[in-house]
Amino acid sequence: MKTNIALIGFMGAGKSAVGRILASGLNKTFVEADAMIERKAGKPIPEIFKEGGEIGFRELEIETIKEIALQKNQVIACGGGTVLNRINIDRLKQDAWIVWLTASAETIIKRTGLNGERRPLLKGVANAAEIQAMMEFRMPFYERAADFRVDTSDLDTQGAARKIAAIVKQNENNNK
Ligand code: S3P
């Protein structure tokens, strides 16, 4: 039986907020990949992007996911682009159910405030159509990675966590 749950999805889909609640409800350790990357690098994500570009960030992300994937009994909030490198998902899948959180472009805008200082890939992104285009580019990556998909647009964090817990539990019962 898999012991980890990895949350994937676009920026602002709720991975961290929902993951925290889910972890405490299931008595699992909450791990935020981005926070671990920042600790490893000794600097915040915008700095990592400034100095090493997206490539530098992705290298650190691969190293970090490799370490996380070896630990057990965690809820893992991945970064929005973790799916872009297949090696990350292959490693996570060894011991994690992969749950894809989705939200509408309008919801993403509300939740992220399109803040490019905090999230470098949102720099210069101005509206829902541009978010939609980024989401569409990533869609096949999320689709290929996901075991389950949960739309969080109309759910609060508690509701989303409850839904994920129920889906994972039902799946485990079916596999018994
Ligand atoms: C990224 C999402 C961010 C962070 C980095 C890149 C992405 O995480 O990993 O800025 O490529 O979508 P969140 O999804 O937690 O914002």
XYZ file of C-alpha atoms and ligand atoms in Angstrom:
192
model
C 0.000 0.000 0.000
C 1.286 3.477 -0.889
C 1.956 5.681 2.143
C 2.347 9.110 0.515
C -0.069 11.470 -1.207
C 1.467 13.957 -3.662
C -0.577 16.981 -4.689
C 0.102 18.342 -8.159
C -1.544 21.150 -10.098
C -1.150 24.696 -11.316
C -0.010 27.568 -9.107
C -2.900 28.562 -6.855
C -4.716 25.246 -7.155
C -4.441 24.869 -3.368
C -1.672 22.284 -3.050
C -0.075 23.756 0.070
C -3.178 25.025 1.866
C -5.099 21.805 1.273
C -2.044 19.612 1.838
C -1.488 20.992 5.324
C -5.035 20.162 6.396
C -5.002 16.781 4.683
C -1.758 15.821 6.407
C -3.016 16.705 9.858
C -6.310 14.840 9.250
C -4.505 11.708 8.093
C -1.696 11.926 10.615
C 0.930 12.235 7.915
C 3.899 14.591 7.698
C 3.292 17.648 5.540
C 6.144 18.389 3.142
C 6.228 21.384 0.853
C 8.682 20.823 -1.995
C 9.166 24.548 -2.644
C 10.047 25.228 1.006
C 12.576 22.395 0.936
C 14.118 23.761 -2.261
C 14.463 27.160 -0.579
C 16.133 25.605 2.467
C 18.514 23.627 0.262
C 19.429 26.686 -1.811
C 19.532 29.005 1.189
C 17.489 31.567 -0.734
C 13.918 32.253 -1.763
C 12.527 30.961 -5.073
C 12.555 34.345 -6.860
C 16.302 34.585 -6.091
C 16.889 31.060 -7.391
C 15.176 32.012 -10.649
C 17.103 35.282 -10.845
C 20.470 33.579 -10.458
C 20.010 30.232 -12.209
C 16.934 30.774 -14.321
C 14.165 28.224 -14.556
C 16.712 25.523 -15.474
C 18.618 26.093 -12.233
C 15.383 25.908 -10.283
C 14.320 22.678 -12.026
C 17.660 21.027 -11.201
C 17.167 21.795 -7.528
C 13.579 20.611 -7.771
C 14.702 17.239 -9.200
C 17.231 16.772 -6.371
C 14.654 17.706 -3.769
C 11.885 15.467 -5.104
C 14.356 12.594 -5.210
C 14.923 12.985 -1.464
C 11.253 13.481 -0.620
C 10.212 10.430 -2.641
C 12.319 8.188 -0.399
C 10.414 9.142 2.776
C 7.162 7.591 3.940
C 3.788 8.668 5.275
C 3.767 12.205 3.902
C 1.431 14.586 2.157
C 3.633 16.302 -0.408
C 2.733 19.664 -1.914
C 4.628 19.693 -5.210
C 5.437 22.870 -7.120
C 3.208 23.676 -10.076
C 5.899 22.618 -12.553
C 7.109 19.451 -10.820
C 5.246 17.417 -13.451
C 7.300 18.897 -16.286
C 10.194 16.535 -15.573
C 8.929 13.002 -15.817
C 11.647 11.687 -13.502
C 9.958 13.529 -10.617
C 6.666 11.757 -11.127
C 8.308 8.382 -11.704
C 10.092 8.772 -8.376
C 7.041 9.990 -6.484
C 4.823 7.231 -7.884
C 6.897 4.560 -6.187
C 5.143 5.342 -2.916
C 2.578 8.091 -3.604
C -0.925 8.492 -4.935
C -0.783 11.474 -7.234
C -3.730 13.826 -6.817
C -4.229 16.630 -9.330
C -5.923 19.743 -7.976
C -7.550 21.909 -10.627
C -9.143 25.341 -10.507
C -10.507 27.771 -13.070
C -8.246 30.524 -14.430
C -10.360 33.087 -12.538
C -9.850 31.196 -9.285
C -6.102 30.963 -9.945
C -5.969 34.725 -10.458
C -7.871 35.360 -7.233
C -5.647 33.053 -5.216
C -2.255 34.079 -6.625
C -3.013 37.760 -7.232
C -0.804 37.165 -10.323
C 2.059 38.086 -8.026
C 5.206 37.797 -10.157
C 7.463 38.799 -7.273
C 6.487 35.696 -5.340
C 5.980 33.398 -8.348
C 8.483 34.285 -11.085
C 6.596 32.429 -13.820
C 3.630 34.754 -13.322
C 5.746 37.802 -14.119
C 4.139 39.587 -17.056
C 1.066 37.371 -16.993
C -1.838 39.774 -17.165
C -5.160 38.009 -17.530
C -7.255 34.843 -17.485
C -6.555 34.078 -21.163
C -2.819 33.952 -20.488
C -3.288 31.751 -17.429
C -5.558 29.535 -19.501
C -2.855 29.194 -22.180
C -0.239 28.205 -19.570
C -2.640 25.713 -18.035
C -3.411 24.195 -21.424
C 0.271 23.718 -22.185
C 0.668 21.850 -18.911
C -2.563 19.878 -19.122
C -1.055 16.739 -20.728
C 1.686 16.654 -18.072
C -0.825 16.770 -15.230
C -3.098 14.297 -16.968
C -0.324 11.787 -17.498
C 0.877 12.060 -13.907
C -2.436 11.996 -12.036
C -4.143 9.051 -10.385
C -7.083 11.272 -9.349
C -8.315 14.744 -10.152
C -10.154 17.082 -7.770
C -11.569 20.460 -8.833
C -11.041 22.918 -5.982
C -12.704 25.963 -7.595
C -15.863 25.661 -5.501
C -14.355 23.967 -2.447
C -12.789 25.523 0.607
C -9.550 24.000 1.891
C -11.345 21.764 4.416
C -13.760 20.550 1.765
C -10.987 19.779 -0.688
C -8.988 17.915 1.983
C -12.072 15.864 2.937
C -12.699 14.990 -0.690
C -9.109 13.865 -1.301
C -9.079 11.774 1.881
C -12.310 10.077 0.792
C -11.028 9.339 -2.729
C -7.748 7.860 -1.471
C -9.521 5.788 1.173
C -12.031 4.409 -1.298
C -9.269 3.536 -3.715
C -7.348 1.738 -0.978
C -10.466 -0.216 -0.007
C -11.003 -1.212 -3.632
C -7.446 -2.474 -3.800
C -7.657 -4.582 -0.658
C 6.132 26.864 -10.365
C 5.288 26.893 -9.277
C 5.715 27.326 -7.946
C 7.227 27.155 -7.780
C 7.962 27.816 -8.903
C 7.564 27.253 -10.265
C 5.611 26.392 -11.657
O 5.034 26.577 -6.958
O 7.554 25.796 -7.714
O 7.691 29.184 -8.842
O 6.406 26.069 -12.553
O 4.358 26.317 -11.804
P 3.455 26.778 -6.608
O 2.671 25.932 -7.549
O 3.358 26.286 -5.204
O 3.151 28.221 -6.734
